Short mmCIF file of C-alpha atoms in Angstrom, two decimals:
data_model
loop_
_atom_site.label_atom_id
_atom_site.label_comp_id
_atom_site.label_asym_id
_atom_site.label_seq_id
_atom_site.Cartn_x
_atom_site.Cartn_y
_atom_site.Cartn_z
CA MET A 1 -0.42 0.19 -0.59
CA PRO A 2 1.73 3.29 -1.40
CA LEU A 3 -0.86 5.45 0.69
CA LYS A 4 0.58 4.14 3.73
CA VAL A 5 4.00 5.65 4.06
CA PRO A 6 3.12 9.52 3.45
CA LEU A 7 -0.60 9.26 5.89
CA ASP A 8 1.91 7.89 8.59
CA ARG A 9 4.43 10.65 7.58
CA ARG A 10 1.79 13.70 7.38
CA MET A 11 0.59 12.58 11.02
CA ALA A 12 3.82 12.60 12.71
CA ASP A 13 5.01 16.13 10.93
CA PRO A 14 2.81 18.27 13.21
CA THR A 15 4.05 20.14 16.66
CA LEU A 16 2.75 18.24 18.99
CA ILE A 17 2.51 19.93 22.78
CA GLN A 18 1.40 17.56 25.23
CA MET A 19 -0.72 18.90 27.88
CA PRO A 20 -2.85 17.44 30.88
CA LEU A 21 -6.36 16.99 30.15
CA TRP A 22 -7.61 19.11 33.08
CA GLN A 23 -6.55 22.20 30.55
CA LEU A 24 -8.39 21.09 28.16
CA LEU A 25 -11.68 22.10 30.77
CA VAL A 26 -10.29 25.16 31.04
CA MET A 27 -9.58 25.98 28.06
CA VAL A 28 -12.61 24.71 26.34
CA ILE A 29 -15.28 25.26 29.45
CA THR A 30 -13.91 28.67 30.26
CA PRO A 31 -14.46 30.78 27.48
CA LEU A 32 -17.78 28.47 26.87
CA ALA A 33 -18.92 29.04 30.33
CA VAL A 34 -17.94 32.79 29.59
CA LEU A 35 -20.07 33.12 26.55
CA GLY A 36 -23.00 30.82 27.14
CA ALA A 37 -22.97 33.63 30.86
CA GLY A 38 -22.90 36.37 28.55
CA VAL A 39 -25.43 35.49 26.09
CA THR A 40 -27.52 34.78 28.59
CA LEU A 41 -27.31 37.87 30.38
CA LEU A 42 -27.81 40.14 27.54
CA ARG A 43 -31.04 38.04 26.49
CA TRP A 44 -32.06 38.57 29.71
CA LEU A 45 -31.19 42.53 29.69
CA ILE A 46 -32.76 43.49 26.25
CA ARG A 47 -36.17 41.00 27.51
CA LYS A 48 -36.32 43.29 30.70
CA ARG A 49 -35.58 46.20 28.63
CA SER A 50 -38.22 45.44 25.67
CA ALA A 51 -40.94 43.84 28.41
CA GLU A 52 -40.59 47.59 30.45
CA LYS A 53 -41.06 50.01 27.15
CA ASP A 54 -43.31 48.06 25.17
CA ASP A 55 -40.71 48.42 22.52
CA PRO A 56 -41.88 51.00 19.44
CA ASP A 57 -43.37 48.88 16.72
CA TRP A 58 -40.84 49.70 13.88
CA SER A 59 -42.59 48.00 11.20
CA VAL A 60 -45.05 50.95 11.07
CA PRO A 61 -43.44 53.70 8.88
CA GLN A 62 -42.32 56.82 10.41
CA LEU A 63 -44.14 59.54 8.45
CA GLU A 64 -41.80 62.83 9.43
CA GLY A 65 -38.29 61.75 8.44
CA THR A 66 -35.44 61.11 10.68
CA ALA A 67 -33.52 62.09 7.92
CA GLY A 68 -29.99 64.02 8.82
CA ARG A 69 -29.06 62.52 11.96
CA SER A 70 -25.96 61.24 10.56
CA PRO A 71 -24.66 60.91 7.10
CA PHE A 72 -26.08 57.52 6.89
CA HIS A 73 -29.41 58.83 7.22
CA ARG A 74 -28.39 61.15 4.63
CA TRP A 75 -26.13 58.63 2.28
CA ASP A 76 -28.39 58.09 -0.81
CA VAL A 77 -30.04 54.20 -0.37
CA ARG A 78 -28.65 53.04 -3.34
CA CYS A 79 -24.89 53.81 -2.65
CA LYS A 80 -25.80 52.29 0.49
CA ILE A 81 -27.17 49.47 -0.56
CA VAL A 82 -24.78 48.37 -3.50
CA THR A 83 -21.69 49.68 -1.16
CA ILE A 84 -22.05 47.79 2.06
CA LEU A 85 -23.18 44.89 -0.16
CA VAL A 86 -19.78 44.92 -2.20
CA TYR A 87 -17.69 45.48 1.28
CA SER A 88 -19.33 42.87 2.72
CA PHE A 89 -18.58 40.83 -0.33
CA MET A 90 -14.63 41.75 -0.23
CA ILE A 91 -14.72 41.05 3.83
CA THR A 92 -15.95 37.25 2.97
CA ALA A 93 -12.45 37.42 0.89
CA ILE A 94 -10.34 37.58 3.37
CA GLN A 95 -8.05 35.10 4.25
CA GLN A 96 -6.06 36.24 7.67
CA ILE A 97 -7.36 36.83 11.64
CA THR A 98 -5.51 40.25 11.72
CA PRO A 99 -7.44 42.05 8.71
CA ALA A 100 -10.71 40.06 9.54
CA PHE A 101 -10.07 41.84 13.48
CA VAL A 102 -9.15 45.39 11.46
CA ALA A 103 -12.70 44.75 9.80
CA ILE A 104 -14.73 44.42 12.51
CA GLY A 105 -12.59 47.90 14.15
CA LEU A 106 -14.24 49.58 10.96
CA SER A 107 -17.54 48.09 11.21
CA CYS A 108 -17.78 49.48 15.10
CA LEU A 109 -16.29 52.94 13.73
CA VAL A 110 -18.89 52.37 11.18
CA LEU A 111 -21.44 51.42 13.97
CA VAL A 112 -20.08 54.95 15.79
CA VAL A 113 -20.67 57.51 13.04
CA ALA A 114 -24.39 56.38 12.15
CA ARG A 115 -25.39 56.13 15.73
CA ALA A 116 -26.50 52.88 15.58
CA SER A 117 -28.42 51.95 18.61
CA LEU A 118 -26.51 49.47 21.06
CA ALA A 119 -29.26 47.30 21.66
CA LYS A 120 -30.32 46.25 17.96
CA VAL A 121 -27.08 45.74 17.21
CA LEU A 122 -26.27 43.58 20.46
CA MET A 123 -29.48 41.02 19.43
CA ARG A 124 -27.93 41.01 15.85
CA LEU A 125 -25.18 39.32 17.31
CA LEU A 126 -27.02 37.39 19.45
CA ALA A 127 -28.50 36.01 16.11
CA ILE A 128 -25.38 34.78 14.74
CA VAL A 129 -23.54 33.58 18.37
CA GLY A 130 -24.91 30.00 17.86
CA PHE A 131 -23.27 28.83 14.73
CA ILE A 132 -20.22 31.13 14.90
CA THR A 133 -19.64 29.40 18.41
CA MET A 134 -20.64 26.32 16.48
CA PHE A 135 -17.73 26.73 14.38
CA LEU A 136 -14.74 27.78 17.44
CA LEU A 137 -16.21 24.46 18.71
CA VAL A 138 -15.82 22.10 15.95
CA MET A 139 -12.92 23.58 14.01
CA PRO A 140 -9.94 23.24 16.01
CA PHE A 141 -10.77 19.20 16.43
CA THR A 142 -12.04 18.25 13.07
CA VAL A 143 -9.96 19.74 11.21
CA PRO A 144 -7.62 17.72 9.33
CA LEU A 145 -3.24 17.64 10.38
CA HIS A 146 -0.74 19.22 7.69
CA SER A 147 2.45 19.44 7.94
CA GLY A 148 3.86 22.69 10.00
CA ASP A 149 0.91 22.67 12.26
CA THR A 150 0.86 23.12 15.56
CA VAL A 151 -1.48 20.51 17.89
CA ILE A 152 -2.61 20.47 20.98
CA VAL A 153 -2.93 16.81 22.83
CA PHE A 154 -4.17 16.26 26.30
CA GLY A 155 -3.59 14.00 28.77
CA GLY A 156 -2.70 10.82 26.03
CA LEU A 157 -5.46 11.25 23.86
CA ASN A 158 -4.43 11.18 20.45
CA TRP A 159 -7.83 11.09 19.60
CA LEU A 160 -8.95 14.34 20.80
CA HIS A 161 -6.37 17.15 19.34
CA PHE A 162 -6.55 20.69 19.37
CA SER A 163 -5.27 21.93 15.95
CA MET A 164 -4.13 25.58 16.55
CA ARG A 165 -4.59 25.94 12.73
CA GLY A 166 -8.31 24.86 12.76
CA PHE A 167 -8.94 27.49 15.49
CA TRP A 168 -7.02 30.47 13.66
CA LEU A 169 -9.44 29.07 11.09
CA ALA A 170 -12.31 28.91 12.78
CA ALA A 171 -11.57 32.22 14.57
CA THR A 172 -11.21 34.19 11.24
CA ILE A 173 -14.66 33.07 10.35
CA ALA A 174 -15.90 34.00 13.12
CA ALA A 175 -14.36 37.64 12.83
CA LYS A 176 -15.68 37.77 8.79
CA ALA A 177 -19.32 37.00 10.44
CA VAL A 178 -19.26 39.55 12.93
CA ALA A 179 -17.47 42.49 11.02
CA ILE A 180 -20.91 41.58 8.79
CA THR A 181 -23.21 40.99 11.01
CA LEU A 182 -22.15 44.66 12.64
CA LEU A 183 -22.76 46.83 9.06
CA MET A 184 -26.17 45.16 8.83
CA GLU A 185 -27.88 47.72 11.30
CA PRO A 186 -26.08 50.90 9.32
CA LEU A 187 -27.60 49.49 6.30
CA LEU A 188 -31.03 48.47 7.51
CA ALA A 189 -31.63 50.86 10.31
CA THR A 190 -30.10 54.13 8.88
CA ALA A 191 -33.63 54.63 6.33
CA PRO A 192 -37.11 53.43 6.80
CA LEU A 193 -38.47 50.34 5.16
CA PRO A 194 -40.40 51.21 2.74
CA VAL A 195 -36.99 53.58 1.63
CA THR A 196 -35.29 51.02 1.67
CA LEU A 197 -36.78 48.48 -0.53
CA GLN A 198 -38.09 51.42 -2.99
CA GLY A 199 -33.47 51.51 -3.86
CA LEU A 200 -33.53 48.15 -3.96
CA SER A 201 -36.33 47.94 -6.47
CA ARG A 202 -34.25 51.44 -8.38
CA LEU A 203 -31.16 48.86 -8.66
CA GLY A 204 -33.58 45.97 -10.75
CA VAL A 205 -34.56 43.86 -7.57
CA PRO A 206 -38.19 42.76 -8.77
CA ASP A 207 -40.97 45.31 -7.51
CA MET A 208 -42.62 42.15 -6.39
CA ALA A 209 -40.16 40.92 -3.89
CA GLY A 210 -40.18 44.34 -2.37
CA GLN A 211 -43.95 44.06 -1.69
CA MET A 212 -43.12 41.07 -0.03
CA VAL A 213 -40.51 42.24 2.25
CA LEU A 214 -42.61 45.20 3.21
CA LEU A 215 -45.86 43.27 4.05
CA SER A 216 -44.34 40.11 5.75
CA TYR A 217 -42.36 42.74 7.78
CA ARG A 218 -45.23 44.61 8.64
CA TYR A 219 -47.50 41.49 9.33
CA LEU A 220 -44.44 39.19 11.07
CA ASN A 221 -44.93 42.08 13.85
CA VAL A 222 -48.81 41.34 13.80
CA PHE A 223 -49.04 38.29 14.20
CA ARG A 224 -46.25 37.84 16.55
CA HIS A 225 -48.67 39.97 18.59
CA GLU A 226 -51.52 37.77 17.68
CA ALA A 227 -49.46 34.42 19.08
CA ARG A 228 -48.35 36.01 21.81
CA ARG A 229 -52.11 36.44 23.06
CA MET A 230 -53.00 33.04 21.86
CA SER A 231 -50.19 32.09 23.99
CA THR A 232 -51.96 33.94 26.94
CA GLY A 233 -54.50 32.58 26.53
CA MET A 234 -53.74 29.37 26.46
CA GLN A 235 -51.57 29.87 29.42
CA VAL A 236 -54.40 31.01 31.37
CA ARG A 237 -56.05 27.85 30.66
CA GLY A 238 -53.43 25.90 32.29
CA PHE A 239 -51.29 24.87 29.18
CA ARG A 240 -48.10 24.49 30.61
CA LYS A 241 -44.94 23.11 27.78
CA ARG A 242 -44.07 20.09 28.51
CA SER A 243 -42.00 17.25 26.69
CA ASN A 244 -44.65 15.41 25.76
CA VAL A 245 -46.64 13.92 23.04
CA ALA A 246 -49.72 16.50 24.26
CA THR A 247 -47.94 19.53 24.39
CA VAL A 248 -46.62 18.47 20.50
CA GLN A 249 -50.41 17.90 19.91
CA THR A 250 -51.45 21.79 21.14
CA MET A 251 -48.76 23.89 19.68
CA ALA A 252 -49.53 22.10 16.08
CA ASN A 253 -53.50 23.35 16.55
CA PHE A 254 -51.46 26.25 18.10
CA LEU A 255 -50.01 27.22 15.02
CA GLY A 256 -53.04 25.98 12.97
CA MET A 257 -54.98 28.34 14.27
CA LEU A 258 -52.48 31.16 13.88
CA PHE A 259 -52.49 30.27 10.16
CA VAL A 260 -56.35 30.61 9.94
CA ARG A 261 -56.27 33.53 11.55
CA SER A 262 -53.53 35.31 9.56
CA PHE A 263 -55.21 33.78 6.11
CA GLU A 264 -58.31 35.60 7.44
CA ARG A 265 -56.67 38.74 8.05
CA THR A 266 -55.23 39.05 5.31
CA GLU A 267 -57.56 38.53 3.11
CA ARG A 268 -58.94 40.97 5.15
CA VAL A 269 -56.70 43.29 4.14
CA PHE A 270 -55.89 42.51 0.55
CA ASP A 271 -59.99 43.08 0.30
CA ALA A 272 -59.24 47.05 2.53
CA MET A 273 -56.22 48.12 0.22
CA ARG A 274 -57.98 47.12 -3.12
CA ALA A 275 -61.25 49.01 -1.86
CA ARG A 276 -58.46 52.12 -1.48
CA GLY A 277 -57.19 51.89 -4.71
CA TYR A 278 -53.91 49.42 -4.41
CA LYS A 279 -53.11 48.65 -8.26
CA GLY A 280 -49.46 46.42 -7.69
CA HIS A 281 -47.69 48.63 -6.88
CA PHE A 282 -47.59 51.58 -3.44
CA PRO A 283 -46.57 54.81 -4.32
CA ASP A 284 -43.21 56.46 -3.77
CA GLN A 285 -41.40 57.13 -0.41
CA ALA A 286 -39.39 59.45 -0.78
CA GLU A 287 -37.59 61.54 -3.78
CA LEU A 288 -33.85 59.45 -4.14
CA ARG A 289 -31.52 62.13 -5.16
CA LEU A 290 -27.67 61.03 -6.08
CA ARG A 291 -25.60 63.45 -4.72
CA PRO A 292 -21.87 63.67 -6.02
CA VAL A 293 -20.88 63.44 -1.84
CA ASP A 294 -22.69 60.05 -2.12
CA LEU A 295 -20.26 58.57 -4.56
CA VAL A 296 -17.34 60.11 -2.90
CA GLY A 297 -18.72 58.28 -0.14
CA ALA A 298 -19.03 55.01 -1.99
CA GLY A 299 -15.77 55.37 -3.77
CA LEU A 300 -14.08 55.70 -0.71
CA TRP A 301 -15.53 52.93 1.54
CA LEU A 302 -14.84 50.77 -1.35
CA ILE A 303 -10.73 51.28 -1.71
CA ILE A 304 -10.99 50.78 1.88
CA GLY A 305 -11.95 47.54 1.29
CA VAL A 306 -9.47 47.42 -1.05
CA ALA A 307 -6.96 48.30 1.04
CA LEU A 308 -8.34 45.78 3.31
CA LEU A 309 -8.11 43.43 0.88
CA VAL A 310 -4.69 44.33 -0.02
CA TYR A 311 -3.39 44.31 3.16
CA ASP A 312 -4.29 40.69 3.80
CA ARG A 313 -2.79 39.21 0.42
CA MET A 314 0.33 40.89 1.41
CA LEU A 315 0.62 38.96 4.87
CA MET B 1 -31.19 27.84 1.51
CA MET B 2 -34.66 27.51 3.32
CA GLY B 3 -36.65 29.28 0.54
CA LEU B 4 -35.66 26.74 -2.33
CA PRO B 5 -36.45 23.22 -0.29
CA ALA B 6 -39.72 25.47 1.39
CA LEU B 7 -40.30 25.50 -2.70
CA VAL B 8 -40.01 21.78 -3.28
CA CYS B 9 -41.85 21.41 -0.66
CA GLY B 10 -44.82 22.78 -1.67
CA TRP B 11 -44.88 21.66 -4.97
CA PHE B 12 -44.52 18.02 -3.34
CA PHE B 13 -47.68 18.45 -1.03
CA ASN B 14 -49.48 19.80 -4.16
CA LYS B 15 -48.48 16.61 -6.32
CA PHE B 16 -49.03 13.87 -3.70
CA LYS B 17 -51.76 15.64 -1.06
CA GLY B 18 -54.81 13.41 -2.38
CA SER B 19 -57.43 14.40 -0.25
CA ALA B 20 -58.17 12.53 2.80
CA PRO B 21 -57.39 14.55 5.97
CA SER B 22 -54.94 11.46 6.94
CA ARG B 23 -53.34 10.78 4.10
CA GLN B 24 -52.78 15.11 3.81
CA ALA B 25 -51.54 15.15 7.49
CA LEU B 26 -49.19 12.45 6.40
CA VAL B 27 -47.93 14.10 3.76
CA GLY B 28 -47.55 17.21 5.31
CA GLY B 29 -45.64 15.89 7.92
CA LEU B 30 -43.12 14.01 5.42
CA VAL B 31 -42.72 17.55 2.95
CA GLY B 32 -42.52 19.11 7.02
CA ALA B 33 -38.92 16.89 8.08
CA GLY B 34 -38.18 17.00 3.93
CA GLY B 35 -37.90 20.59 4.13
CA THR B 36 -35.78 20.54 6.89
CA VAL B 37 -33.64 17.86 5.36
CA LEU B 38 -32.65 19.84 2.20
CA ALA B 39 -31.73 22.17 3.96
CA ALA B 40 -29.59 20.59 5.90
CA LEU B 41 -27.84 18.91 3.04
CA ILE B 42 -27.29 22.31 0.91
CA LEU B 43 -25.86 23.96 4.55
CA ALA B 44 -22.95 20.86 4.81
CA LEU B 45 -23.30 21.09 0.84
CA LEU B 46 -22.13 24.15 1.35
CA LEU B 47 -19.64 23.14 4.29
CA VAL B 48 -17.98 20.93 2.15
CA THR B 49 -17.42 23.00 -0.65
CA GLY B 50 -15.72 25.13 1.55
CA GLY B 51 -12.68 22.45 1.47
CA GLU B 52 -11.31 19.30 3.39
CA ASP B 53 -11.27 21.76 6.74
CA PHE B 54 -14.97 21.99 7.05
CA PHE B 55 -15.71 17.70 7.05
CA GLY B 56 -16.29 17.89 10.77
CA VAL B 57 -18.18 20.97 10.86
CA ALA B 58 -20.69 19.75 8.06
CA LYS B 59 -20.96 16.50 9.30
CA ILE B 60 -21.91 17.40 12.77
CA ALA B 61 -24.09 20.09 11.21
CA LEU B 62 -26.09 16.67 10.20
CA VAL B 63 -26.63 15.31 12.84
CA ALA B 64 -27.59 18.39 14.70
CA HIS B 65 -30.25 18.64 12.50
CA VAL B 66 -31.77 15.24 13.05
CA PRO B 67 -33.41 16.06 16.39
CA VAL B 68 -35.16 18.88 14.09
CA ILE B 69 -36.54 17.06 11.24
CA ILE B 70 -37.83 14.80 13.78
CA ILE B 71 -39.50 17.89 15.88
CA GLU B 72 -40.72 19.68 12.73
CA GLY B 73 -42.11 16.10 11.26
CA ALA B 74 -44.46 15.63 14.30
CA VAL B 75 -45.14 18.99 14.39
CA SER B 76 -46.23 19.70 10.78
CA ALA B 77 -47.79 16.48 9.77
CA LEU B 78 -50.26 17.63 13.29
CA THR B 79 -50.45 20.92 11.67
CA VAL B 80 -51.91 19.82 8.90
CA GLY B 81 -54.03 17.44 10.37
CA PHE B 82 -55.42 20.42 12.12
CA LEU B 83 -55.97 22.21 9.18
CA ALA B 84 -57.58 19.64 7.22
CA ARG B 85 -59.91 19.37 9.92
CA VAL B 86 -60.46 23.41 10.17
CA LYS B 87 -59.80 25.08 6.86
CA PRO B 88 -59.01 22.43 3.78
CA ALA B 89 -59.30 25.73 1.99
CA LEU B 90 -55.99 27.21 3.35
CA LEU B 91 -54.71 23.38 1.83
CA LEU B 92 -55.71 24.08 -1.93
CA HIS B 93 -53.48 24.53 -4.47
CA ALA B 94 -52.83 28.70 -4.64
CA PHE B 95 -55.27 29.27 -2.46
CA GLU B 96 -57.95 28.55 -5.52
CA SER B 97 -61.42 30.29 -4.49
CA PRO B 98 -64.12 27.94 -4.05
CA PRO B 99 -66.54 28.47 -7.71
CA GLY B 100 -69.10 30.45 -6.96
CA GLN B 101 -67.57 32.77 -4.30
CA ALA B 102 -65.85 35.41 -6.62
CA HIS B 103 -63.55 38.34 -4.89
CA GLY B 104 -63.90 41.56 -5.35
#
């Protein structure tokens, strides 16, 4: 078997660092516990805050424009969408850890300039934390070994090897994901959603898709309230979630009832829209004007992105 | 990743739903589980195309979806069964309105 020899050689090549088993526990469980505690705390804080203030319904379009609060609010929507999307793809092309962290720094700077709300940014980050943690936890242990890797072996358990290359790879992916997620808040929250969608449709996205997003976003909130009302009613009648068949049956009926109610509401809303002269499109929300400043801003930002990529490849 | 399996499953459901409520519930459950299976497969496929380094993550992502698939199948079977009893019109193809009751 000619394959056998190089395979064994390859296994022998990586630099091995022996460590006692208890350090594995410290190295893996401590960050995990800290992360878990942090996430739980943040969830609790956000839930408490939104319960106190009875969070404003963001889906209702704001009639008085909030324009002019920051350069991002004044930036032309089309420019903003194209620039941030292209820049995001540039970030995904980064391969080294240092530029990825620089990208996070730049994203934080953007957040400060755009005066984004910290709570909403944190909520977006919480949404991706699970997926990212999976990468960070799994990849160091599953990445195949190459020559020149540094591998930490714990207490003689040879099948359990912590590859530093895998860890850095996962960390780079995580950093890039965080950098892009941080940008979504300035992209989506610095203009009312209808205006953003108008910009998208001007960029060539089908009108129908934009309307679907707009209506879904609006009625997602309405149906969430409906669901909350229904679940309160169920709790009042003594329903508690347990892990048994009856719970699944009840939840299925709950979902089905939600479908029925939503569908009936949709029909009523559609009839009402037609009664008020809806003919397949909404009136434009704002007049989009492309100023030279917008283009200059877009150009500058993309240059920064290219510079980041060049820095990445030079390392 | 999530949208395409939904479209495939919607088409599948319309193709095979039949008319008996029990059959509709069964197909609904299969389709509900199938949607999650497809989504998991697409995720794993995307990870695998990332290179040899991502094989481990792809495997674990697939395994992590198994309980979700089971729950998804059970809940969608029961939900579709409920809908078949309560409002069968919702399961009709493309919300075709019943004859004799035109809209608008």
